[in-house]
C-alpha positions as a printed Julia matrix, in Angstrom:
594×3 Matrix{Float64}:
 -18.99    49.26   5.14
 -19.5     51.22   8.36
 -20.96    50.51  11.79
 -24.46    51.86  12.33
 -25.85    50.6   15.62
 -25.14    48.14  18.43
 -27.86    47.09  20.85
 -29.13    44.13  22.88
 -32.3     42.46  24.05
 -31.63    43.91  27.53
 -31.44    47.7   27.05
 -31.5     48.32  30.81
 -28.22    46.39  31.07
 -26.68    47.38  27.74
 -27.78    50.68  26.22
 -27.96    51.06  22.41
 -25.0     52.74  20.72
 -25.74    54.67  17.53
 -22.59    55.44  15.53
 -21.92    58.48  13.37
 -20.69    58.02   9.83
 -17.59    60.05  10.68
 -15.84    60.55  14.05
 -17.12    58.66  17.12
 -15.72    58.84  20.65
 -16.38    56.37  23.41
 -15.71    58.78  26.22
 -14.8     57.7   29.74
 -15.18    60.08  32.68
 -13.17    59.53  35.82
 -15.32    61.33  38.41
 -13.59    60.02  41.5
 -10.01    61.32  41.9
  -8.81    58.12  43.56
  -9.49    56.26  40.28
  -7.26    58.46  38.13
  -4.23    56.31  38.79
  -6.15    53.07  38.3
  -6.74    51.02  35.2
 -10.16    52.08  33.9
 -10.87    49.14  31.61
 -13.82    48.18  33.79
 -15.76    51.04  32.25
 -15.96    49.0   29.08
 -13.92    50.89  26.45
 -11.83    47.85  25.53
 -14.74    45.5   26.19
 -16.65    47.27  23.43
 -13.89    46.34  20.95
 -14.14    42.7   21.98
 -17.93    42.8   21.71
 -17.73    44.22  18.17
 -15.29    41.45  17.26
 -17.8     38.93  18.64
 -20.53    40.43  16.45
 -18.3     40.05  13.41
 -18.47    36.31  14.19
 -15.26    35.74  16.09
 -15.07    32.12  17.22
 -15.93    31.31  20.79
 -12.87    31.5   23.02
 -12.68    30.66  26.71
 -10.8     33.92  27.46
 -13.39    36.06  25.66
 -15.19    38.0   28.38
 -18.63    36.75  27.32
 -17.63    33.12  27.78
 -15.19    33.58  30.62
 -18.21    34.84  32.56
 -20.96    33.07  30.65
 -23.23    32.73  33.66
 -23.44    36.56  33.68
 -23.96    37.07  29.93
 -25.88    33.95  28.95
 -29.2     35.79  28.65
 -27.85    38.47  26.28
 -28.71    38.65  22.59
 -26.81    41.3   20.63
 -27.68    43.06  17.39
 -25.13    44.84  15.18
 -26.49    47.03  12.42
 -23.93    47.74   9.68
 -24.16    49.99   6.65
 -23.28    48.08   3.48
 -23.94    50.95   1.06
 -25.96    54.16   0.9
 -29.39    52.57   1.3
 -28.52    49.01   2.28
 -28.14    47.81   5.83
 -27.57    44.42   7.41
 -28.39    43.54  11.01
 -26.51    40.64  12.57
 -28.14    38.82  15.48
 -26.05    36.7   17.82
 -26.74    35.37  21.3
 -24.27    34.27  23.92
 -26.05    31.03  24.78
 -26.53    29.87  21.15
 -23.51    31.71  19.82
 -23.15    29.62  16.64
 -26.74    30.32  15.57
 -26.48    33.54  13.58
 -29.37    35.57  12.18
 -29.2     38.09   9.32
 -31.73    40.68   8.23
 -31.38    43.04   5.27
 -33.14    46.43   5.38
 -33.06    49.86   3.75
 -32.86    52.31   6.64
 -30.7     52.83   9.73
 -31.33    52.9   13.47
 -33.78    49.99  13.49
 -34.87    47.89  16.44
 -35.37    44.24  15.54
 -35.5     42.77  19.02
 -39.07    41.61  18.48
 -38.67    40.58  14.85
 -40.26    37.13  14.37
 -37.77    34.29  14.27
 -38.86    33.19  10.81
 -37.98    36.64   9.43
 -34.29    36.15  10.19
 -32.09    34.5    7.58
 -30.26    31.74   9.39
 -27.59    29.44   7.97
 -27.25    25.76   8.97
 -23.75    26.2   10.37
 -21.46    28.82  11.85
 -18.99    28.55   8.96
 -21.76    29.05   6.42
 -22.86    32.12   8.35
 -19.35    33.57   8.05
 -19.33    32.78   4.33
 -22.68    34.55   3.94
 -21.44    37.62   5.82
 -18.23    37.62   3.79
 -20.29    37.75   0.62
 -22.43    40.62   1.89
 -19.44    42.68   3.01
 -17.81    42.06  -0.39
 -14.3     43.26   0.53
 -12.9     42.51  -2.93
 -10.01    44.96  -2.59
  -8.04    42.18  -0.87
  -8.59    39.08  -2.95
  -8.28    35.57  -1.52
  -8.81    36.78   2.05
 -11.99    36.54   4.09
 -13.26    39.53   6.01
 -12.12    38.08   9.37
  -8.5     38.66   8.35
  -9.19    42.41   8.06
 -11.32    42.76  11.19
  -8.39    42.11  13.54
  -6.56    45.16  12.16
  -9.69    47.34  12.08
 -10.55    46.59  15.71
  -7.27    46.46  17.6
  -7.37    45.86  21.33
  -4.63    47.12  23.66
  -2.75    43.83  23.2
  -2.58    44.43  19.45
  -0.61    47.68  19.61
   2.64    45.9   20.42
   3.48    45.3   16.75
   2.4     47.36  13.73
   2.01    44.43  11.36
   1.51    41.39  13.58
  -1.49    41.04  15.86
  -1.24    39.18  19.14
  -3.2     36.19  17.86
  -0.63    35.72  15.07
   2.43    35.58  17.3
   4.66    32.82  15.98
   2.46    32.06  12.94
   3.99    34.03  10.07
   2.04    32.17   7.41
  -1.21    33.41   9.0
  -0.41    37.09   8.55
   2.6     37.82   6.33
   0.97    36.79   3.03
  -2.07    38.88   3.98
   0.1     41.83   4.95
   1.96    41.56   1.64
  -1.35    41.71  -0.24
  -2.57    44.57   1.95
   0.51    46.63   1.09
   0.17    45.93  -2.62
   2.7     43.11  -3.0
   2.04    39.62  -4.29
   0.91    37.82  -1.15
   0.18    34.66  -3.1
   3.92    34.27  -3.73
   4.55    34.61   0.01
   1.89    31.98   0.73
   3.4     29.64  -1.86
   6.83    30.11  -0.32
   5.59    29.12   3.13
   3.76    26.12   1.7
   6.78    24.94  -0.29
   9.06    25.5    2.7
   6.72    23.39   4.82
   6.78    20.67   2.16
  10.57    20.7    2.24
  10.56    20.49   6.05
   8.04    17.64   5.92
  10.27    15.78   3.47
  13.21    16.26   5.84
  11.19    14.58   8.6
  10.31    11.72   6.25
  14.01    11.34   5.38
  14.86    11.01   9.07
  12.09     8.44   9.48
  13.89     6.14   7.01
  16.65     5.58   9.61
  19.46     5.81   7.09
  22.75     6.15   8.99
  24.14     8.9    6.78
  21.47    10.37   4.52
  23.99    12.9    3.16
  25.91    10.02   1.58
  22.85     8.04   0.56
  24.1      7.42  -2.98
  27.4      6.02  -1.69
  25.59     3.91   0.89
  23.25     2.55  -1.8
  26.23     1.36  -3.84
  27.73    -0.3   -0.76
  24.46    -2.1    0.04
  24.07    -3.19  -3.6
  27.55    -4.75  -3.47
  26.87    -6.66  -0.27
  23.46    -7.71  -1.6
  25.09    -9.08  -4.78
  27.61   -11.14  -2.77
  24.94   -12.56  -0.48
  22.65   -13.48  -3.37
  25.55   -15.29  -5.06
  26.26   -17.22  -1.84
  22.58   -18.08  -1.56
  22.53   -19.37  -5.13
  25.48   -21.7   -4.49
  24.06   -23.02  -1.23
  20.69   -23.7   -2.81
  22.4    -25.47  -5.68
  24.33   -27.67  -3.19
  21.16   -28.52  -1.29
  19.12   -29.23  -4.4
  21.83   -31.57  -5.81
  22.64   -33.3   -2.52
  22.87   -37.21  -2.86
  22.31   -39.14   0.35
  23.69   -42.34  -1.25
  27.14   -40.86  -1.11
  26.95   -40.43   2.63
  29.32   -42.82   4.45
  28.59   -46.06   2.46
  30.82   -48.21   4.69
  28.72   -47.26   7.69
  25.56   -48.26   5.82
  27.1    -51.66   4.8
  28.21   -52.35   8.38
  24.81   -51.45   9.62
  23.07   -53.85   7.17
  25.51   -56.82   7.48
  26.15   -56.77  11.22
  23.22   -55.37  13.06
  20.34   -56.18  10.74
  21.58   -59.8   10.27
  21.84   -60.26  14.01
  18.41   -58.84  14.52
  16.97   -61.12  11.82
  18.67   -64.22  13.36
  17.51   -63.38  16.85
  14.02   -62.65  15.6
  13.92   -66.13  14.05
  15.22   -67.74  17.26
  12.74   -65.69  19.29
   9.94   -67.0   17.09
  11.15   -70.63  17.46
  11.38   -70.35  21.25
   7.97   -68.83  21.55
   6.57   -71.68  19.4
   8.32   -74.35  21.5
   7.13   -72.8   24.75
   3.6    -72.73  23.43
   3.62   -76.46  22.49
   5.22   -77.55  25.78
   2.61   -75.66  27.76
  -0.1    -77.24  25.58
   1.28   -80.77  26.18
   0.8    -80.43  29.94
  -2.93   -80.2   29.43
  -3.14   -82.9   26.77
  -1.16   -85.71  28.57
  -3.93   -86.75  31.0
  -5.11   -90.46  30.62
  -8.85   -90.52  30.16
  -9.35   -94.45  30.19
 -10.9    -95.75  33.49
 -11.04   -99.64  33.87
 -13.62   -99.42  36.64
 -16.03   -97.5   34.45
 -15.46  -100.01  31.59
 -16.26  -103.02  33.86
 -19.48  -101.33  35.05
 -20.45  -100.77  31.43
 -19.83  -104.46  30.56
 -21.85  -105.61  33.62
 -24.83  -103.49  32.48
 -24.91  -105.26  29.14
 -24.28  -108.73  30.72
 -20.9   -109.17  29.09
 -18.14  -110.69  31.04
 -15.2   -108.41  31.76
 -12.43  -110.58  33.11
 -10.48  -109.37  36.13
  -7.19  -110.03  34.39
  -7.98  -107.62  31.63
  -8.91  -104.99  34.17
  -5.67  -105.56  35.97
  -3.67  -105.34  32.77
  -5.29  -102.04  31.9
  -4.56  -100.59  35.32
  -0.91  -101.64  35.03
  -0.73  -100.05  31.59
  -2.16   -96.8   32.88
   0.26   -96.73  35.78
   3.12   -97.31  33.33
   1.97   -94.47  31.11
   1.57   -92.17  34.05
   5.1    -92.98  35.19
   6.45   -92.28  31.7
   4.45   -89.03  31.42
   5.65   -87.82  34.78
   9.24   -88.41  33.78
   8.65   -86.75  30.4
   6.99   -83.73  32.06
  10.01   -83.33  34.29
  12.22   -82.95  31.21
   9.64   -80.68  29.49
   9.49   -78.36  32.49
  13.26   -78.09  32.44
  13.17   -77.38  28.71
  10.38   -74.83  29.21
  12.42   -73.05  31.84
  15.51   -72.98  29.67
  13.5    -71.74  26.69
  12.01   -68.89  28.68
  15.43   -67.88  29.96
  16.83   -67.94  26.44
  13.82   -66.0   25.13
  14.32   -63.33  27.76
  18.02   -63.04  26.85
  17.21   -62.82  23.17
  14.67   -60.06  23.8
  17.3    -58.15  25.78
  19.79   -58.61  22.94
  17.21   -57.4   20.41
  16.6    -54.3   22.51
  20.34   -53.66  22.69
  20.82   -54.25  18.97
  17.97   -51.86  18.12
  19.6    -49.24  20.33
  22.88   -49.85  18.55
  21.09   -49.57  15.24
  19.58   -46.22  16.32
  23.06   -45.0   17.26
  24.37   -46.13  13.92
  21.57   -44.17  12.24
  22.48   -41.13  14.39
  26.02   -41.59  13.28
  24.75   -41.69   9.73
  22.96   -38.35  10.29
  26.07   -36.8   11.76
  28.31   -37.79   8.94
  30.36   -35.04   7.35
  28.23   -34.55   4.25
  25.01   -34.54   6.25
  26.46   -31.97   8.63
  27.31   -29.84   5.62
  23.81   -30.32   4.3
  22.27   -29.24   7.6
  24.67   -26.29   7.96
  23.87   -25.27   4.39
  20.17   -25.08   5.22
  20.91   -23.04   8.32
  23.18   -20.74   6.32
  20.44   -20.32   3.7
  18.08   -19.05   6.4
  20.67   -16.63   7.75
  21.6    -15.34   4.31
  17.93   -14.94   3.35
  17.42   -12.85   6.51
  20.48   -10.76   5.61
  19.21   -10.3    2.07
  15.84    -9.14   3.4
  17.62    -6.67   5.68
  19.8     -5.39   2.83
  16.75    -5.05   0.59
  15.0     -3.09   3.35
  18.06    -0.87   3.68
  18.15    -0.45  -0.08
  14.45     0.43  -0.14
  14.97     3.02   2.61
  17.98     4.53   0.85
  16.11     4.65  -2.46
  13.23     6.35  -0.62
  15.69     8.87   0.8
  17.1      9.53  -2.68
  13.58    10.01  -4.03
  12.71    12.36  -1.18
  15.93    14.28  -1.73
  15.08    14.61  -5.4
  11.67    15.99  -4.38
  13.49    18.37  -2.05
  15.77    19.56  -4.84
  12.79    20.08  -7.14
  10.98    21.98  -4.4
  14.11    23.98  -3.67
  14.25    24.98  -7.34
  10.6     26.0   -7.07
  11.42    27.89  -3.87
  14.26    29.74  -5.59
  11.96    30.55  -8.49
   9.35    31.92  -6.09
  12.0     34.01  -4.36
  13.16    35.43  -7.7
   9.57    36.41  -8.47
   9.18    37.94  -4.99
  12.37    39.96  -5.48
  11.15    41.19  -8.87
   7.74    42.05  -7.39
   9.39    43.82  -4.46
  11.64    45.89  -6.72
   8.78    46.88  -9.02
   6.48    47.93  -6.18
   9.18    49.79  -4.24
  10.33    51.63  -7.37
   6.84    52.66  -8.45
   5.65    56.03  -7.18
   2.09    55.17  -8.2
   1.91    51.84  -6.37
  -0.49    51.24  -3.5
   2.48    50.77  -1.2
   3.84    54.18  -2.17
   0.48    55.76  -1.32
   0.41    54.01   2.05
   3.98    55.16   2.73
   3.07    58.76   1.94
  -0.06    58.8    4.12
   1.81    57.06   6.93
   4.65    59.59   6.83
   2.23    62.53   6.64
   0.49    61.43   9.85
   3.77    60.84  11.68
   5.23    64.12  10.49
   2.16    66.18  11.36
   1.73    64.79  14.86
   5.32    64.06  15.95
   7.32    66.19  13.5
   9.34    63.13  12.51
   9.56    60.96   9.45
   7.67    57.72   9.45
   9.11    55.07   7.17
   7.71    51.7    6.16
  10.17    49.02   5.03
   9.37    45.83   3.14
  12.22    43.5    2.26
  13.04    39.81   1.98
  14.81    38.06   4.79
  18.31    37.16   3.63
  18.16    33.67   5.13
  14.54    32.56   4.87
  13.58    34.63   1.83
  10.27    35.58   3.49
   8.82    39.06   3.72
  10.01    41.3    6.55
   7.95    44.37   7.49
   9.2     47.26   9.6
   7.9     50.67  10.64
  10.38    53.18  12.03
  10.77    56.76  13.09
  13.58    58.66  11.42
  15.34    61.94  11.89
  17.7     63.15   9.16
  17.45    59.75   7.54
  18.54    57.88  10.68
  16.35    55.51  12.69
  15.49    56.56  16.23
  14.75    54.33  19.22
  11.41    55.92  19.95
   9.52    53.07  18.35
  10.7     50.89  21.24
   8.53    52.82  23.73
   4.91    51.77  24.24
   3.36    55.15  23.39
   5.31    55.73  20.19
   5.0     52.11  19.12
   1.23    52.38  19.56
   1.19    55.57  17.51
   2.95    53.75  14.67
   0.01    51.27  14.69
  -2.55    54.09  14.65
  -0.78    55.89  11.79
  -0.48    52.64   9.83
  -4.16    51.71  10.21
  -5.27    55.2    9.2
  -2.94    55.2    6.19
  -4.31    51.82   5.07
  -7.92    53.03   5.39
  -7.18    56.12   3.3
  -5.24    54.25   0.62
  -8.16    51.84   0.2
 -10.92    54.43   0.51
 -12.04    54.19  -3.13
 -11.97    50.39  -3.15
 -14.27    47.69  -1.75
 -12.73    47.9    1.68
 -14.1     48.63   5.19
 -14.64    52.33   5.84
 -14.24    52.17   9.61
 -11.46    51.82  12.15
 -11.61    51.3   15.95
  -8.79    52.87  18.01
  -8.72    51.95  21.69
  -7.06    54.57  23.95
  -6.25    56.87  21.04
  -4.56    59.64  23.09
  -2.85    57.47  25.73
   0.62    58.75  26.67
   0.83    61.66  24.2
   1.47    65.21  25.34
  -1.26    67.84  24.83
   0.16    69.37  21.66
   0.45    65.98  19.97
  -3.11    65.1   21.06
  -4.38    68.27  19.37
  -2.54    67.38  16.19
  -3.78    63.79  16.26
  -7.37    64.99  16.76
  -6.92    67.15  13.65
  -5.82    64.08  11.72
  -8.8     62.08  13.0
 -11.2     64.78  11.94
  -9.49    65.12   8.57
  -9.8     61.43   7.89
 -13.39    61.25   9.12
 -14.28    64.2    6.88
 -12.93    62.18   3.95
 -15.56    59.54   4.79
 -13.61    57.13   7.03
 -15.61    56.22  10.12
 -13.34    56.42  13.17
 -14.41    54.99  16.51
 -11.94    55.98  19.23
 -11.92    55.55  22.99
 -10.45    57.98  25.5
 -10.96    59.28  29.04
 -11.48    62.82  30.25
  -8.05    63.1   31.86
  -6.43    62.53  28.44
  -8.34    65.36  26.7
  -8.4     68.07  29.35
  -5.7     70.11  27.65
  -7.06    69.95  24.11
  -7.34    73.38  22.46
 -10.15    72.05  20.27
 -12.23    69.87  22.6
 -14.2     66.84  21.54
 -17.71    67.9   20.62
 -20.94    66.43  21.94
 -21.81    65.25  18.43
 -18.57    63.28  18.33
 -19.28    61.49  21.61
 -21.61    58.56  20.96
 -21.22    56.91  24.36
 -20.19    58.31  27.73
 -18.98    55.97  30.44
 -18.04    56.87  34.01
 -16.87    55.37  37.3
 -19.81    56.57  39.4
 -21.67    53.3   39.81
 -22.69    50.54  37.45
 -24.92    52.84  35.38
 -21.75    54.41  34.01
 -20.31    51.17  32.66
 -20.81    49.65  29.23
 -22.68    46.78  30.88
 -24.81    48.18  33.66
 -24.22    45.22  35.9
 -21.83    44.51  38.78
 -18.19    44.18  37.76
 -16.95    40.68  36.96
């Protein structure tokens, strides 16, 4: 796969770029002397790399220039034409506004213009992820199995920020699992083993977190702690059994019998006697009060005489007189009797009141006696036993929870040990794989090493060495690229220029080693000559031409001040885009700077 053409729907603001199959230069001219000491990224050399990454379906990111300044670029629609094989091309359509809506169009010839192609002619997928899967299938980079094309693109299109490390791109800083397994596969090692090791290590770390979540005081002595908890649990369960047995067999009849007898014979008898007397008094009071209303004499002699006169019967005066005397006698007797009854009534009421007071007092005494009954020694033990049962049951629940947690810890630790065995097994396989690849002169890694060293030696007259080993502590892959002289490492790789050159040499060596495989046939190098002296630039240009003549498409950016001293200047055919600092027409985007 190579790049063929990049264009937009606004050619007056972004001119089409047609790429050669071999060497391509994005050439920047500094026409104003005062700009020579300034950063010239505003021309668009690095921006082009980011735009190409966008067209290879990089996810939207707020720091990406298109979205950081979306109000400027929202109207743009870009088209990237790529060469899949000799007579097969694919054009990718992507807009800034609807950046997840991707269009694809397959065709048989290069340098096409599909800006006006009808919408229904484009092959569009229902989602952004499906679009990436479709593109991955069309690119068909089978040389690196198990990895999607996006993993490769970052190394093929490095920006200035990605030249800090040979093997690790900026976006992978701190995420070894995201790049080390891929790098292992890229260099010909078993990257799947590296991936498995990271996954198993993460599982072990996750188990360690779960162990801490169990809140076991000393998880390192979990087995000992489990035995201790089992012992305490056994004792508490035995105590609970005995207490429950005591409660279940408890006999209230044995509780303070003398107190019960006293209660029945003294208080209850008194209450019964007083209740009987209270009833008698109430009955007596009732009858006395009734007698007051019944003792009135209803016989009237005057009324009897009038009755006799009406029927013409003689009613002698003597009889009338006798009756009146009798009534007066009865009234006198009744009055005297009532005097005694009222006295009796008063006395009865007083006695009744006293009895009621005594009954109240006796009932209170009875209640106290019952309280005393409740507080007897055996009852206290009964009540305390029930309370103790509750406490022991709570303790047992706590011990069982502790036991459950400890058992969980022991299970998790067993899982850890099993995983650790698996981890050790993976490491053994990685060590075997590492030894076999390093010792094989025909391995892919050996080829990459040779090409890498050839580039370093030709340009810098030094040895370039690639190292792959396992970290002694973590057991993970470690990758290093160094300069050597007489077999000894130098410190030159610590400088920006020489560190960047290690990246360039590595990417070129990878492209050459994979040239005959289903692997991308292009590489983008931003600022290819930056910081090198003239002789080394000449030598590097020779390497670039050599590799492009082999069939590797190289897209490199530079500025005129970096190539002035070249003995074999860049040709017009090699320059596919010229940028300059003389107004906005010289920039990649012919619009005001942002």
